[in-house]
Amino acid sequence: PAASRAGNTMNDPPPASVTIFVVTGYLVATIVSQMPAGSVADRVGYSRALTWGRWLFGAGAIVGAVAPTLGAVVAGRLLMAVGGALIIPTAMALLRIAVPPERRSRAFGTMGAVMGGAAAIGPGLGAWMTAQFEWRSLFLINLPLLATSWLLQPRVGDERAGVHRRPFDWQGSLLIGLTLLLVTFSTRVTAPAAYALAAAGAGAFVILILHVRGGAAPVLNLALFGRMGFSAGAGVIATQNLAMYSLLIQVPFLFGGGSGGDADLGLAIIAMTLTMAAISPLGGWLVEFVGVKAV
């Protein structure tokens, strides 16, 4: 009864609003946290930021595993998202430091293959674990993975640690978070609320641009977009992710509409993700021979 008064228990039917947060909350929180997390890592050092990220991710996994309510599950997921936002850029930065320049393209290609392979294996593995050990195992499986990553972390110096000694741009970080939250949730509701949220997001974005243009050490460095290589790379990655995730979302609806069964759906998704996993190392290898622009 006390749990029921505090929020939905795990036996109660979940309200739609909470379900949305369980499904999309991790992604939204990761997006909001990613840029400030990179800025934090530049200031405190990559190894330390990676350690913080692991602790947050592990704490979130434990909260999710023991959660008595759906609200607690959401809280655990959000903690994991913030931890993941710290882990991703710092892991890439440490990889760049640890690997010699002549082998970096191949190393990042291998990293892309691992990520693609994980995306392919994850859904099927998660379904099997849920059937065998219940859903809480999906949180607990992260703990041995975190421990393994701790053992495998390269022991290198943080070359950029302490470079940015100016105060952290809290105002810019909050404006980035507000902009992304408003725009993201404008796509989750119907008009007229969608128009109001989108307009508010656009207004927050204008204020963000004005803020970072006058800041001494802004969290968003607009000068980066003046470099053709950076802008082109960001555009390619954004387009690729838009296409990939749009397909991953739409393919189940296609097969659910009478075009095939669950087996065909699984094969289609595995074909997409495993192909990426197979090609990623090839891309890194080709860069070493024909250059980045050709690839």
mmCIF file of N, CA and C in Angstrom, residues 220-240 292-293:
data_model
loop_
_atom_site.group_PDB
_atom_site.id
_atom_site.type_symbol
_atom_site.label_atom_id
_atom_site.label_comp_id
_atom_site.label_asym_id
_atom_site.label_seq_id
_atom_site.Cartn_x
_atom_site.Cartn_y
_atom_site.Cartn_z
ATOM 1 N N LEU A 220 29.274 25.257 -26.108
ATOM 2 C CA LEU A 220 29.109 25.019 -27.538
ATOM 3 C C LEU A 220 30.010 25.984 -28.300
ATOM 4 N N ASN A 221 31.047 25.454 -28.939
ATOM 5 C CA ASN A 221 32.014 26.275 -29.664
ATOM 6 C C ASN A 221 31.574 26.390 -31.120
ATOM 7 N N LEU A 222 30.964 27.522 -31.477
ATOM 8 C CA LEU A 222 30.460 27.716 -32.833
ATOM 9 C C LEU A 222 31.575 27.758 -33.865
ATOM 10 N N ALA A 223 32.792 28.085 -33.434
ATOM 11 C CA ALA A 223 33.915 28.157 -34.380
ATOM 12 C C ALA A 223 34.193 26.803 -35.022
ATOM 13 N N LEU A 224 33.849 25.715 -34.327
ATOM 14 C CA LEU A 224 34.069 24.384 -34.895
ATOM 15 C C LEU A 224 33.306 24.191 -36.199
ATOM 16 N N PHE A 225 32.120 24.802 -36.284
ATOM 17 C CA PHE A 225 31.309 24.631 -37.482
ATOM 18 C C PHE A 225 31.856 25.429 -38.660
ATOM 19 N N GLY A 226 32.851 26.277 -38.408
ATOM 20 C CA GLY A 226 33.525 26.967 -39.496
ATOM 21 C C GLY A 226 34.561 26.106 -40.186
ATOM 22 N N ARG A 227 34.852 24.945 -39.610
ATOM 23 C CA ARG A 227 35.802 24.010 -40.222
ATOM 24 C C ARG A 227 35.013 23.031 -41.089
ATOM 25 N N MET A 228 35.358 22.976 -42.357
ATOM 26 C CA MET A 228 34.611 22.146 -43.297
ATOM 27 C C MET A 228 34.625 20.681 -42.889
ATOM 28 N N GLY A 229 35.782 20.187 -42.424
ATOM 29 C CA GLY A 229 35.874 18.789 -42.034
ATOM 30 C C GLY A 229 34.931 18.452 -40.885
ATOM 31 N N PHE A 230 34.887 19.339 -39.891
ATOM 32 C CA PHE A 230 34.010 19.095 -38.741
ATOM 33 C C PHE A 230 32.541 19.140 -39.153
ATOM 34 N N SER A 231 32.159 20.175 -39.908
ATOM 35 C CA SER A 231 30.760 20.314 -40.319
ATOM 36 C C SER A 231 30.327 19.158 -41.210
ATOM 37 N N ALA A 232 31.207 18.770 -42.134
ATOM 38 C CA ALA A 232 30.865 17.662 -43.028
ATOM 39 C C ALA A 232 30.732 16.359 -42.253
ATOM 40 N N GLY A 233 31.677 16.112 -41.348
ATOM 41 C CA GLY A 233 31.603 14.891 -40.548
ATOM 42 C C GLY A 233 30.353 14.852 -39.681
ATOM 43 N N ALA A 234 30.035 15.982 -39.039
ATOM 44 C CA ALA A 234 28.836 16.030 -38.208
ATOM 45 C C ALA A 234 27.580 15.813 -39.049
ATOM 46 N N GLY A 235 27.563 16.394 -40.250
ATOM 47 C CA GLY A 235 26.405 16.221 -41.121
ATOM 48 C C GLY A 235 26.229 14.785 -41.581
ATOM 49 N N VAL A 236 27.345 14.127 -41.916
ATOM 50 C CA VAL A 236 27.276 12.717 -42.349
ATOM 51 C C VAL A 236 26.773 11.835 -41.214
ATOM 52 N N ILE A 237 27.322 12.036 -40.008
ATOM 53 C CA ILE A 237 26.917 11.217 -38.868
ATOM 54 C C ILE A 237 25.446 11.453 -38.526
ATOM 55 N N ALA A 238 25.020 12.719 -38.565
ATOM 56 C CA ALA A 238 23.621 13.028 -38.267
ATOM 57 C C ALA A 238 22.684 12.384 -39.281
ATOM 58 N N THR A 239 23.038 12.469 -40.557
ATOM 59 C CA THR A 239 22.200 11.877 -41.610
ATOM 60 C C THR A 239 22.154 10.362 -41.476
ATOM 61 N N GLN A 240 23.300 9.759 -41.189
ATOM 62 C CA GLN A 240 23.367 8.304 -41.028
ATOM 63 C C GLN A 240 22.486 7.844 -39.877
ATOM 64 N N VAL A 292 40.641 10.085 -45.727
ATOM 65 C CA VAL A 292 39.318 10.289 -45.145
ATOM 66 C C VAL A 292 38.307 10.751 -46.184
ATOM 67 N N LYS A 293 38.680 11.717 -47.024
ATOM 68 C CA LYS A 293 37.710 12.307 -47.959
ATOM 69 C C LYS A 293 37.190 11.284 -48.951
#
